[in-house]
mmCIF file of C-alpha atoms and ligand atoms in Angstrom:
data_model
loop_
_atom_site.group_PDB
_atom_site.id
_atom_site.type_symbol
_atom_site.label_atom_id
_atom_site.label_comp_id
_atom_site.label_asym_id
_atom_site.label_seq_id
_atom_site.Cartn_x
_atom_site.Cartn_y
_atom_site.Cartn_z
ATOM 1 C CA MET A 5 7.756 -30.833 248.421
ATOM 2 C CA SER A 6 10.839 -32.257 250.100
ATOM 3 C CA LEU A 7 12.175 -35.606 251.184
ATOM 4 C CA ALA A 8 12.166 -36.081 254.960
ATOM 5 C CA LEU A 9 15.707 -36.080 256.337
ATOM 6 C CA SER A 10 15.012 -39.465 257.918
ATOM 7 C CA ASP A 11 14.265 -40.826 254.463
ATOM 8 C CA PRO A 12 17.254 -42.913 253.255
ATOM 9 C CA ARG A 13 16.978 -41.157 249.873
ATOM 10 C CA ALA A 14 18.027 -37.958 251.636
ATOM 11 C CA SER A 15 21.661 -39.122 251.590
ATOM 12 C CA ALA A 16 22.131 -37.413 248.247
ATOM 13 C CA LEU A 17 19.660 -34.630 248.791
ATOM 14 C CA ALA A 18 18.427 -32.640 251.697
ATOM 15 C CA GLY A 19 15.067 -31.009 252.256
ATOM 16 C CA PRO A 20 14.393 -27.311 252.667
ATOM 17 C CA ALA A 21 15.148 -27.307 256.420
ATOM 18 C CA ALA A 22 18.702 -28.576 255.919
ATOM 19 C CA TRP A 23 19.106 -26.393 252.921
ATOM 20 C CA ARG A 24 17.951 -23.286 254.773
ATOM 21 C CA ALA A 25 20.287 -24.140 257.668
ATOM 22 C CA ALA A 26 23.179 -24.449 255.186
ATOM 23 C CA LEU A 27 22.204 -21.091 253.742
ATOM 24 C CA ARG A 28 22.411 -19.499 257.178
ATOM 25 C CA ARG A 29 25.939 -20.888 257.612
ATOM 26 C CA GLU A 30 27.179 -19.672 254.223
ATOM 27 C CA PRO A 31 26.764 -16.207 252.728
ATOM 28 C CA PRO A 32 24.034 -16.181 250.068
ATOM 29 C CA ARG A 33 25.294 -16.678 246.514
ATOM 30 C CA ALA A 34 23.372 -16.631 243.272
ATOM 31 C CA GLN A 35 20.665 -19.278 243.488
ATOM 32 C CA VAL A 36 19.193 -21.193 240.545
ATOM 33 C CA LEU A 37 15.887 -23.058 240.492
ATOM 34 C CA LEU A 38 15.384 -25.409 237.512
ATOM 35 C CA LEU A 39 11.764 -26.081 236.573
ATOM 36 C CA GLY A 40 11.407 -29.103 234.273
ATOM 37 C CA VAL A 41 13.826 -32.018 234.171
ATOM 38 C CA GLY A 42 12.744 -33.618 230.877
ATOM 39 C CA SER A 43 14.977 -33.635 227.776
ATOM 40 C CA VAL A 44 16.082 -29.998 228.053
ATOM 41 C CA GLY A 45 16.204 -29.807 231.866
ATOM 42 C CA SER A 46 18.324 -32.936 232.225
ATOM 43 C CA ALA A 47 20.670 -31.772 229.423
ATOM 44 C CA PHE A 48 21.001 -28.491 231.365
ATOM 45 C CA LEU A 49 22.037 -30.393 234.497
ATOM 46 C CA ARG A 50 24.532 -32.553 232.565
ATOM 47 C CA ARG A 51 26.096 -29.428 231.082
ATOM 48 C CA TRP A 52 26.171 -27.751 234.502
ATOM 49 C CA GLU A 53 28.090 -30.765 235.851
ATOM 50 C CA ARG A 54 30.470 -30.795 232.875
ATOM 51 C CA LEU A 55 31.291 -27.107 233.212
ATOM 52 C CA ALA A 56 31.475 -27.136 237.018
ATOM 53 C CA SER A 57 35.034 -25.785 237.004
ATOM 54 C CA LEU A 58 34.047 -22.484 235.327
ATOM 55 C CA PRO A 59 34.564 -19.660 237.843
ATOM 56 C CA GLU A 60 31.064 -18.256 237.211
ATOM 57 C CA LEU A 61 29.481 -21.643 237.929
ATOM 58 C CA ARG A 62 31.444 -22.024 241.146
ATOM 59 C CA GLY A 63 29.700 -18.854 242.310
ATOM 60 C CA LEU A 64 26.251 -20.285 241.638
ATOM 61 C CA ARG A 65 24.219 -22.706 243.672
ATOM 62 C CA LEU A 66 21.554 -24.978 242.268
ATOM 63 C CA ALA A 67 18.898 -24.455 244.922
ATOM 64 C CA GLY A 68 16.347 -26.914 243.607
ATOM 65 C CA ILE A 69 14.748 -28.768 240.746
ATOM 66 C CA ALA A 70 11.096 -29.466 239.968
ATOM 67 C CA ASN A 71 8.851 -31.475 237.697
ATOM 68 C CA SER A 72 5.068 -31.268 237.334
ATOM 69 C CA ARG A 73 4.490 -33.239 240.526
ATOM 70 C CA GLY A 74 6.890 -31.745 243.002
ATOM 71 C CA GLU A 75 10.173 -30.079 243.776
ATOM 72 C CA LEU A 76 13.371 -30.903 245.611
ATOM 73 C CA ALA A 77 15.636 -28.549 247.494
ATOM 74 C CA LEU A 78 19.291 -29.389 246.873
ATOM 75 C CA ALA A 79 21.810 -29.073 249.659
ATOM 76 C CA PRO A 80 25.069 -27.399 248.611
ATOM 77 C CA GLY A 81 27.412 -29.734 246.777
ATOM 78 C CA ARG A 82 24.814 -32.439 246.160
ATOM 79 C CA ASP A 83 24.669 -34.275 242.840
ATOM 80 C CA PRO A 84 21.851 -32.733 240.769
ATOM 81 C CA LEU A 85 21.714 -35.666 238.334
ATOM 82 C CA ALA A 86 21.005 -38.081 241.173
ATOM 83 C CA ALA A 87 18.261 -35.690 242.199
ATOM 84 C CA ILE A 88 16.332 -36.273 238.974
ATOM 85 C CA ALA A 89 15.834 -39.942 239.820
ATOM 86 C CA GLN A 90 14.799 -39.046 243.348
ATOM 87 C CA LEU A 91 12.339 -36.477 242.076
ATOM 88 C CA ALA A 92 10.867 -39.051 239.690
ATOM 89 C CA ALA A 93 10.579 -41.567 242.531
ATOM 90 C CA SER A 94 8.715 -39.176 244.810
ATOM 91 C CA ALA A 95 5.114 -38.429 243.943
ATOM 92 C CA VAL A 96 4.395 -35.568 246.293
ATOM 93 C CA GLU A 97 2.101 -32.799 245.114
ATOM 94 C CA SER A 98 3.522 -29.324 245.398
ATOM 95 C CA THR A 99 3.029 -25.980 243.798
ATOM 96 C CA SER A 100 5.561 -23.999 245.746
ATOM 97 C CA SER A 101 8.111 -23.991 242.916
ATOM 98 C CA ARG A 102 5.711 -21.634 241.180
ATOM 99 C CA ASP A 103 6.322 -19.150 243.977
ATOM 100 C CA GLY A 104 10.092 -19.433 243.606
ATOM 101 C CA ASP A 105 10.200 -20.190 247.378
ATOM 102 C CA LEU A 106 13.311 -22.325 247.149
ATOM 103 C CA LEU A 107 15.284 -19.306 245.989
ATOM 104 C CA GLY A 108 14.828 -17.470 249.271
ATOM 105 C CA ALA A 109 14.439 -13.719 249.467
ATOM 106 C CA ARG A 110 17.994 -12.425 249.118
ATOM 107 C CA GLY A 111 20.833 -12.297 246.617
ATOM 108 C CA THR A 112 20.760 -13.022 242.908
ATOM 109 C CA ARG A 113 17.935 -15.436 242.103
ATOM 110 C CA ILE A 114 17.350 -17.169 238.765
ATOM 111 C CA VAL A 115 14.461 -19.363 237.613
ATOM 112 C CA VAL A 116 15.211 -21.562 234.591
ATOM 113 C CA ASP A 117 11.984 -22.640 232.871
ATOM 114 C CA ALA A 118 12.519 -25.900 230.949
ATOM 115 C CA THR A 119 8.841 -26.864 231.008
ATOM 116 C CA ALA A 120 6.081 -26.433 228.445
ATOM 117 C CA SER A 121 3.715 -25.423 231.244
ATOM 118 C CA ASP A 122 1.269 -22.584 230.900
ATOM 119 C CA ALA A 123 0.975 -22.386 234.704
ATOM 120 C CA VAL A 124 4.746 -21.821 234.987
ATOM 121 C CA ALA A 125 4.758 -19.295 232.126
ATOM 122 C CA SER A 126 1.936 -17.385 233.798
ATOM 123 C CA SER A 127 4.300 -16.769 236.751
ATOM 124 C CA HIS A 128 7.151 -15.259 234.706
ATOM 125 C CA ALA A 129 5.971 -11.657 235.156
ATOM 126 C CA ALA A 130 5.418 -12.067 238.912
ATOM 127 C CA TRP A 131 8.932 -13.491 239.393
ATOM 128 C CA LEU A 132 10.470 -10.678 237.369
ATOM 129 C CA ALA A 133 8.523 -8.115 239.413
ATOM 130 C CA ARG A 134 10.180 -9.591 242.524
ATOM 131 C CA GLY A 135 13.605 -9.124 240.956
ATOM 132 C CA ILE A 136 14.025 -12.818 240.063
ATOM 133 C CA HIS A 137 15.750 -13.346 236.688
ATOM 134 C CA VAL A 138 13.915 -15.704 234.326
ATOM 135 C CA VAL A 139 15.703 -17.797 231.676
ATOM 136 C CA THR A 140 13.234 -19.734 229.562
ATOM 137 C CA ALA A 141 12.959 -22.351 226.811
ATOM 138 C CA CYS A 142 9.182 -22.231 227.092
ATOM 139 C CA LYS A 143 7.369 -20.217 224.413
ATOM 140 C CA LEU A 144 4.227 -19.682 226.471
ATOM 141 C CA GLY A 145 5.561 -16.583 228.220
ATOM 142 C CA GLN A 146 5.973 -14.438 225.119
ATOM 143 C CA GLY A 147 4.271 -16.514 222.425
ATOM 144 C CA THR A 148 0.672 -16.382 223.661
ATOM 145 C CA SER A 149 -1.469 -13.377 224.619
ATOM 146 C CA LEU A 150 -0.238 -9.840 224.113
ATOM 147 C CA GLU A 151 -1.380 -9.093 227.655
ATOM 148 C CA ARG A 152 1.089 -11.642 229.091
ATOM 149 C CA TRP A 153 3.851 -10.356 226.824
ATOM 150 C CA HIS A 154 3.215 -6.775 228.059
ATOM 151 C CA ALA A 155 3.202 -7.910 231.697
ATOM 152 C CA ILE A 156 6.639 -9.505 231.192
ATOM 153 C CA ARG A 157 8.044 -6.425 229.436
ATOM 154 C CA ARG A 158 6.659 -4.085 232.149
ATOM 155 C CA ALA A 159 8.095 -6.249 234.943
ATOM 156 C CA VAL A 160 11.531 -6.277 233.250
ATOM 157 C CA GLU A 161 11.516 -2.482 232.915
ATOM 158 C CA ARG A 162 10.422 -1.875 236.502
ATOM 159 C CA SER A 163 12.576 -4.427 238.325
ATOM 160 C CA GLY A 164 15.668 -4.543 236.102
ATOM 161 C CA ALA A 165 15.583 -8.351 236.276
ATOM 162 C CA ARG A 166 16.642 -10.119 233.073
ATOM 163 C CA TYR A 167 14.274 -12.151 230.916
ATOM 164 C CA ASP A 168 16.211 -14.348 228.537
ATOM 165 C CA ASP A 169 14.292 -16.032 225.730
ATOM 166 C CA ALA A 170 17.074 -17.077 223.293
ATOM 167 C CA ALA A 171 16.109 -20.744 223.712
ATOM 168 C CA THR A 172 12.463 -20.181 222.728
ATOM 169 C CA VAL A 173 13.083 -19.640 218.993
ATOM 170 C CA GLY A 174 15.893 -21.410 217.127
ATOM 171 C CA ALA A 175 17.105 -23.137 220.318
ATOM 172 C CA GLY A 176 19.608 -20.359 221.018
ATOM 173 C CA LEU A 177 20.552 -19.392 217.438
ATOM 174 C CA PRO A 178 21.267 -15.629 217.313
ATOM 175 C CA LEU A 179 17.786 -14.651 216.103
ATOM 176 C CA LEU A 180 16.045 -12.646 218.828
ATOM 177 C CA ARG A 181 19.369 -11.087 219.791
ATOM 178 C CA THR A 182 19.990 -10.005 216.189
ATOM 179 C CA LEU A 183 16.541 -8.422 215.840
ATOM 180 C CA ARG A 184 16.999 -6.484 219.069
ATOM 181 C CA GLU A 185 20.499 -5.345 218.134
ATOM 182 C CA LEU A 186 19.323 -4.141 214.723
ATOM 183 C CA ARG A 187 16.552 -2.137 216.380
ATOM 184 C CA ARG A 188 18.914 -0.705 218.998
ATOM 185 C CA GLY A 189 21.121 0.395 216.096
ATOM 186 C CA GLY A 190 18.209 2.332 214.607
ATOM 187 C CA ASP A 191 17.000 -0.163 211.973
ATOM 188 C CA ARG A 192 13.364 -0.936 211.313
ATOM 189 C CA ILE A 193 12.609 -4.583 210.607
ATOM 190 C CA HIS A 194 10.811 -4.949 207.264
ATOM 191 C CA ALA A 195 10.319 -8.689 206.984
ATOM 192 C CA ILE A 196 11.137 -12.011 208.609
ATOM 193 C CA ALA A 197 10.762 -15.358 206.880
ATOM 194 C CA GLY A 198 11.885 -18.700 208.155
ATOM 195 C CA VAL A 199 11.797 -22.427 208.516
ATOM 196 C CA LEU A 200 11.330 -22.409 212.271
ATOM 197 C CA SER A 201 10.425 -26.005 213.086
ATOM 198 C CA GLY A 202 13.197 -28.588 213.308
ATOM 199 C CA ALA A 203 10.647 -31.400 212.947
ATOM 200 C CA LEU A 204 8.885 -29.961 209.883
ATOM 201 C CA GLY A 205 12.231 -28.922 208.382
ATOM 202 C CA TRP A 206 13.490 -32.501 208.628
ATOM 203 C CA LEU A 207 10.230 -34.052 207.375
ATOM 204 C CA LEU A 208 9.974 -31.844 204.296
ATOM 205 C CA SER A 209 13.646 -32.011 203.357
ATOM 206 C CA GLN A 210 13.423 -35.838 203.498
ATOM 207 C CA TYR A 211 10.076 -36.134 201.684
ATOM 208 C CA ASP A 212 10.728 -37.041 198.038
ATOM 209 C CA GLY A 213 7.796 -39.398 197.467
ATOM 210 C CA SER A 214 9.880 -42.584 197.768
ATOM 211 C CA ARG A 215 8.346 -43.234 201.198
ATOM 212 C CA PRO A 216 4.870 -42.318 202.449
ATOM 213 C CA PHE A 217 4.809 -39.131 204.549
ATOM 214 C CA SER A 218 3.374 -41.088 207.513
ATOM 215 C CA ASP A 219 6.487 -43.296 207.485
ATOM 216 C CA LEU A 220 8.702 -40.248 207.824
ATOM 217 C CA VAL A 221 6.552 -38.862 210.663
ATOM 218 C CA ARG A 222 7.032 -42.142 212.542
ATOM 219 C CA GLU A 223 10.791 -42.001 211.961
ATOM 220 C CA ALA A 224 10.948 -38.345 213.087
ATOM 221 C CA ALA A 225 9.092 -39.309 216.278
ATOM 222 C CA ARG A 226 11.514 -42.210 216.896
ATOM 223 C CA ARG A 227 14.472 -39.854 216.457
ATOM 224 C CA GLY A 228 12.965 -37.444 219.027
ATOM 225 C CA TYR A 229 12.468 -34.639 216.473
ATOM 226 C CA THR A 230 8.706 -34.267 216.986
ATOM 227 C CA GLU A 231 6.702 -33.373 220.048
ATOM 228 C CA PRO A 232 5.274 -36.458 221.838
ATOM 229 C CA ASP A 233 2.058 -35.895 219.856
ATOM 230 C CA PRO A 234 3.336 -35.045 216.328
ATOM 231 C CA ARG A 235 0.115 -33.130 215.660
ATOM 232 C CA ASP A 236 1.596 -30.282 217.741
ATOM 233 C CA ASP A 237 4.181 -29.852 214.969
ATOM 234 C CA LEU A 238 1.914 -30.671 212.016
ATOM 235 C CA SER A 239 -0.798 -28.214 213.107
ATOM 236 C CA GLY A 240 1.626 -25.275 212.799
ATOM 237 C CA LYS A 241 0.736 -24.087 216.334
ATOM 238 C CA ASP A 242 4.322 -24.241 217.550
ATOM 239 C CA VAL A 243 5.626 -22.335 214.517
ATOM 240 C CA ARG A 244 2.942 -19.688 214.998
ATOM 241 C CA ARG A 245 4.133 -19.108 218.587
ATOM 242 C CA LYS A 246 7.712 -18.716 217.357
ATOM 243 C CA LEU A 247 6.716 -16.213 214.674
ATOM 244 C CA LEU A 248 4.730 -14.270 217.276
ATOM 245 C CA ILE A 249 7.812 -14.043 219.520
ATOM 246 C CA LEU A 250 9.993 -12.924 216.577
ATOM 247 C CA ALA A 251 7.460 -10.344 215.344
ATOM 248 C CA ARG A 252 7.038 -8.868 218.826
ATOM 249 C CA ALA A 253 10.821 -8.657 219.247
ATOM 250 C CA ALA A 254 10.897 -6.895 215.861
ATOM 251 C CA GLY A 255 8.591 -4.210 217.275
ATOM 252 C CA PHE A 256 5.210 -5.451 216.054
ATOM 253 C CA GLU A 257 2.836 -6.152 218.895
ATOM 254 C CA LEU A 258 0.689 -8.792 217.223
ATOM 255 C CA GLU A 259 -2.113 -10.791 218.812
ATOM 256 C CA ALA A 260 -1.912 -14.524 218.030
ATOM 257 C CA ASP A 261 -5.115 -14.517 215.973
ATOM 258 C CA LEU A 262 -3.525 -12.098 213.489
ATOM 259 C CA ILE A 263 -1.270 -14.910 212.302
ATOM 260 C CA ALA A 264 -2.983 -17.199 209.818
ATOM 261 C CA ALA A 265 -1.772 -20.778 210.332
ATOM 262 C CA GLU A 266 -2.175 -23.587 207.813
ATOM 263 C CA SER A 267 -2.477 -26.973 209.471
ATOM 264 C CA LEU A 268 -1.152 -30.049 207.651
ATOM 265 C CA LEU A 269 -3.632 -32.209 209.570
ATOM 266 C CA PRO A 270 -6.700 -33.597 207.822
ATOM 267 C CA GLU A 271 -9.755 -32.982 210.033
ATOM 268 C CA ALA A 272 -10.184 -36.687 210.816
ATOM 269 C CA LEU A 273 -6.630 -36.857 212.211
ATOM 270 C CA ALA A 274 -6.972 -33.614 214.167
ATOM 271 C CA ALA A 275 -10.111 -34.951 215.868
ATOM 272 C CA LEU A 276 -8.592 -38.187 217.242
ATOM 273 C CA VAL A 277 -7.666 -38.776 220.889
ATOM 274 C CA PRO A 278 -3.849 -38.897 221.332
ATOM 275 C CA GLY A 279 -3.725 -42.694 221.732
ATOM 276 C CA ASP A 280 -5.258 -43.228 218.275
ATOM 277 C CA VAL A 281 -2.983 -40.886 216.319
ATOM 278 C CA GLU A 282 -0.040 -43.198 215.584
ATOM 279 C CA SER A 283 -2.143 -45.799 213.778
ATOM 280 C CA ALA A 284 -3.964 -43.134 211.748
ATOM 281 C CA LEU A 285 -0.957 -41.196 210.395
ATOM 282 C CA GLU A 286 -1.648 -42.655 206.911
ATOM 283 C CA LEU A 287 -4.405 -40.046 206.647
ATOM 284 C CA LEU A 288 -1.586 -37.608 205.856
ATOM 285 C CA ASP A 289 -0.285 -39.536 202.861
ATOM 286 C CA VAL A 290 -2.683 -38.601 200.027
ATOM 287 C CA PRO A 291 -2.933 -34.845 200.735
ATOM 288 C CA MET A 292 0.825 -34.541 201.241
ATOM 289 C CA ARG A 293 1.556 -36.502 198.042
ATOM 290 C CA GLU A 294 -0.730 -34.146 196.110
ATOM 291 C CA ARG A 295 1.143 -31.119 197.473
ATOM 292 C CA LEU A 296 4.501 -32.705 196.642
ATOM 293 C CA ASP A 297 3.479 -33.570 193.064
ATOM 294 C CA ALA A 298 2.159 -30.040 192.453
ATOM 295 C CA ALA A 299 5.381 -28.465 193.768
ATOM 296 C CA ARG A 300 7.572 -30.780 191.702
ATOM 297 C CA ALA A 301 5.613 -30.121 188.539
ATOM 298 C CA ASP A 302 6.827 -26.510 188.880
ATOM 299 C CA GLY A 303 10.382 -27.537 189.810
ATOM 300 C CA ARG A 304 9.845 -26.358 193.401
ATOM 301 C CA ARG A 305 10.482 -27.655 196.929
ATOM 302 C CA LEU A 306 7.950 -27.930 199.758
ATOM 303 C CA ARG A 307 8.808 -26.129 203.002
ATOM 304 C CA TYR A 308 6.741 -25.085 206.032
ATOM 305 C CA VAL A 309 7.433 -21.364 206.216
ATOM 306 C CA ALA A 310 6.667 -18.590 208.697
ATOM 307 C CA ARG A 311 6.446 -15.095 207.218
ATOM 308 C CA PHE A 312 6.012 -11.654 208.612
ATOM 309 C CA ASP A 313 6.037 -8.551 206.390
ATOM 310 C CA ILE A 314 3.954 -5.569 205.355
ATOM 311 C CA ALA A 315 1.291 -7.928 203.956
ATOM 312 C CA GLY A 316 0.757 -9.571 207.347
ATOM 313 C CA ALA A 317 1.870 -12.689 209.192
ATOM 314 C CA ARG A 318 1.225 -16.277 208.241
ATOM 315 C CA VAL A 319 2.625 -19.783 208.610
ATOM 316 C CA GLY A 320 2.022 -22.623 206.166
ATOM 317 C CA LEU A 321 3.249 -24.947 203.462
ATOM 318 C CA GLU A 322 4.950 -23.239 200.482
ATOM 319 C CA ALA A 323 6.449 -24.453 197.222
ATOM 320 C CA LEU A 324 9.786 -22.623 196.980
ATOM 321 C CA SER A 325 12.239 -22.256 194.144
ATOM 322 C CA PRO A 326 15.407 -24.340 194.821
ATOM 323 C CA GLU A 327 17.434 -21.074 194.878
ATOM 324 C CA ASP A 328 15.383 -19.620 197.740
ATOM 325 C CA PRO A 329 17.556 -19.519 200.913
ATOM 326 C CA LEU A 330 14.675 -21.119 202.839
ATOM 327 C CA ALA A 331 14.716 -24.132 200.503
ATOM 328 C CA GLN A 332 18.400 -24.845 201.242
ATOM 329 C CA GLY A 333 19.903 -26.922 204.005
ATOM 330 C CA GLY A 334 18.576 -30.065 205.553
ATOM 331 C CA GLY A 335 18.228 -31.975 208.782
ATOM 332 C CA CYS A 336 16.629 -30.147 211.693
ATOM 333 C CA ASP A 337 18.199 -26.817 210.738
ATOM 334 C CA ASN A 338 16.280 -23.593 211.170
ATOM 335 C CA ARG A 339 16.799 -21.011 208.431
ATOM 336 C CA VAL A 340 15.625 -17.443 208.855
ATOM 337 C CA THR A 341 15.966 -14.390 206.622
ATOM 338 C CA ILE A 342 15.680 -10.894 208.086
ATOM 339 C CA ARG A 343 15.206 -7.716 206.043
ATOM 340 C CA SER A 344 15.784 -4.382 207.730
ATOM 341 C CA ASP A 345 16.897 -0.881 206.730
ATOM 342 C CA ARG A 346 20.500 -2.003 206.330
ATOM 343 C CA TYR A 347 19.709 -5.488 204.991
ATOM 344 C CA ASP A 348 17.172 -4.381 202.438
ATOM 345 C CA GLU A 349 18.246 -5.643 199.026
ATOM 346 C CA ARG A 350 19.817 -8.831 200.291
ATOM 347 C CA PRO A 351 18.581 -10.285 203.556
ATOM 348 C CA LEU A 352 20.581 -11.337 206.573
ATOM 349 C CA VAL A 353 20.395 -15.151 206.828
ATOM 350 C CA VAL A 354 20.703 -17.088 210.084
ATOM 351 C CA GLN A 355 20.953 -20.855 209.790
ATOM 352 C CA GLY A 356 21.841 -23.684 212.130
ATOM 353 C CA PRO A 357 20.511 -26.420 214.383
ATOM 354 C CA GLY A 358 17.273 -24.981 215.744
ATOM 355 C CA ALA A 359 16.102 -27.899 217.861
ATOM 356 C CA GLY A 360 17.573 -30.420 220.228
ATOM 357 C CA ALA A 361 17.945 -30.682 223.969
ATOM 358 C CA GLU A 362 21.710 -30.093 224.007
ATOM 359 C CA VAL A 363 21.773 -26.800 222.073
ATOM 360 C CA THR A 364 18.683 -25.579 223.936
ATOM 361 C CA ALA A 365 20.221 -26.398 227.310
ATOM 362 C CA ALA A 366 23.468 -24.678 226.276
ATOM 363 C CA ALA A 367 21.506 -21.504 225.449
ATOM 364 C CA LEU A 368 19.858 -21.607 228.886
ATOM 365 C CA LEU A 369 23.139 -22.100 230.719
ATOM 366 C CA ASP A 370 24.859 -19.366 228.644
ATOM 367 C CA GLU A 371 22.403 -16.869 230.044
ATOM 368 C CA VAL A 372 22.687 -18.137 233.626
ATOM 369 C CA LEU A 373 26.460 -17.658 233.299
ATOM 370 C CA GLU A 374 25.948 -14.184 231.855
ATOM 371 C CA ILE A 375 23.807 -13.189 234.846
ATOM 372 C CA ALA A 376 26.471 -14.595 237.166
ATOM 373 C CA ARG A 377 29.146 -12.573 235.327
ATOM 374 C CA ARG A 378 27.207 -9.317 235.656
ATOM 375 C CA ARG A 379 26.366 -9.894 239.300
HETATM 376 N N1 NAP B 512 13.463 -30.438 223.104
HETATM 377 C C1 NAP B 512 13.860 -29.465 222.281
HETATM 378 O O1 NAP B 512 14.573 -29.675 221.296
HETATM 379 C C2 NAP B 512 13.455 -28.030 222.575
HETATM 380 C C3 NAP B 512 14.041 -26.991 221.826
HETATM 381 C C4 NAP B 512 13.695 -25.655 222.119
HETATM 382 C C5 NAP B 512 12.768 -25.413 223.122
HETATM 383 N N2 NAP B 512 12.196 -26.467 223.798
HETATM 384 C C6 NAP B 512 11.230 -26.152 224.833
HETATM 385 O O2 NAP B 512 11.784 -26.537 226.085
HETATM 386 C C7 NAP B 512 10.746 -26.912 226.968
HETATM 387 C C8 NAP B 512 11.028 -28.307 227.531
HETATM 388 O O3 NAP B 512 11.078 -29.224 226.462
HETATM 389 P P1 NAP B 512 11.446 -30.781 226.733
HETATM 390 O O4 NAP B 512 11.627 -31.376 225.385
HETATM 391 O O5 NAP B 512 12.524 -30.885 227.746
HETATM 392 O O6 NAP B 512 10.064 -31.294 227.390
HETATM 393 P P2 NAP B 512 9.838 -32.606 228.280
HETATM 394 O O7 NAP B 512 10.910 -33.598 228.022
HETATM 395 O O8 NAP B 512 8.410 -32.979 228.070
HETATM 396 O O9 NAP B 512 10.040 -32.076 229.797
HETATM 397 C C9 NAP B 512 9.159 -31.169 230.394
HETATM 398 C C10 NAP B 512 9.465 -31.108 231.876
HETATM 399 O O10 NAP B 512 8.658 -30.080 232.467
HETATM 400 C C11 NAP B 512 8.069 -30.610 233.668
HETATM 401 N N3 NAP B 512 6.897 -29.840 234.059
HETATM 402 C C12 NAP B 512 5.674 -29.797 233.456
HETATM 403 N N4 NAP B 512 4.842 -28.977 234.151
HETATM 404 C C13 NAP B 512 5.564 -28.492 235.198
HETATM 405 C C14 NAP B 512 5.266 -27.611 236.275
HETATM 406 N N5 NAP B 512 4.056 -27.061 236.418
HETATM 407 N N6 NAP B 512 6.245 -27.334 237.191
HETATM 408 C C15 NAP B 512 7.488 -27.882 237.072
HETATM 409 N N7 NAP B 512 7.811 -28.740 236.064
HETATM 410 C C16 NAP B 512 6.868 -29.039 235.137
HETATM 411 C C17 NAP B 512 7.785 -32.044 233.301
HETATM 412 O O11 NAP B 512 7.514 -32.794 234.465
HETATM 413 P P3 NAP B 512 6.735 -34.225 234.360
HETATM 414 O O12 NAP B 512 7.729 -35.192 233.820
HETATM 415 O O13 NAP B 512 6.360 -34.489 235.782
HETATM 416 O O14 NAP B 512 5.561 -34.005 233.463
HETATM 417 C C18 NAP B 512 9.126 -32.404 232.628
HETATM 418 O O15 NAP B 512 10.108 -32.633 233.608
HETATM 419 C C19 NAP B 512 9.442 -26.825 226.150
HETATM 420 O O16 NAP B 512 8.824 -25.576 226.381
HETATM 421 C C20 NAP B 512 9.930 -26.923 224.706
HETATM 422 O O17 NAP B 512 9.049 -26.312 223.786
HETATM 423 C C21 NAP B 512 12.531 -27.740 223.563
#
């Protein structure tokens, strides 16, 4: 999709024809295509603008941006933030961003995936096979079927293109990197345990019984901590994907159905259409209060924990002793413990903000800059 050059909106942007002509005039540089301009994608563009004076960024060109309905080619030097509004205003159907067409066929090419789209994730391996680097916040590339995960790994090995997934778990915290470095150093990973959901971490650290759980879910949604439909967090599906990505990076090629996931959703709430969920959140209150009272009776704290060890992989609600590292901290922090050959008796602990558009976007741009540096 492109805006016609005669269109007055094309003053800030130009369509593919103008863009291709500009490319012919200038030698090809590294090209970046941003898919998804929601919370994370727009934070990425703001950061790009803020850091524009970095030498690596000066060597990069933002070739285009896309949302679910279309894409825009950006002429060199155009304002990408203005482009978001133009993209939103245009309702032209297009699927060509999935082919990476806007990146052309030469030079260093990078796709940044800031969508939650399965269709986009299903193209990761094909882009990599064509030598296009993929930098992703979307968990659906490596957190779904083992077949897709293998296809991505194979394409990386054959083409040498980079696949960066730091933003998929812990929003860029040094988790996947640490697991891979430990393995490169000869360690076997024995166990991983963590609070991997910013939304559930916040909800459970706030929940002391003074307010109904449904009240807190509404507040978390208002603060932007939950997914648009909070059931995506409360079902444990998102945490299961994250644990799958961590376990695979740790060397264990698990299929998703090997991870048992406990949903916090009563059946009646799980069955509702999205529009009816908000007014029915009270269905959570009695079962969650029962879990809280039982945990407190033992002097324990409720946390939604993902675990992977010799006994298997599971995600669910646990009552933890207050001394447990996973029971510490607050807010939207992620907390993860890793046991390996060298960290056997006492685990390595990684903790920090594990959600939020700004930290996620920073992790995506870090990798784009790294690719530019290595070019
Ligand atoms: N927000 C966070 O704190 C956070 C942290 C870590 C990771 N993530 C991950 O980052 C990704 C983006 O999250 P977000 O919060 O920014 O989501 P969001 O605000 O819902 O934005 C998603 C964007 O993707 C676009 N999109 C959907 N399908 C597309 C397609 N087929 N082609 C091109 N664009 C498409 C959407 O376009 P429309 O507007 O047209 O639908 C929208 O611009 C997700 O995978 C999320 O899990 C988010």
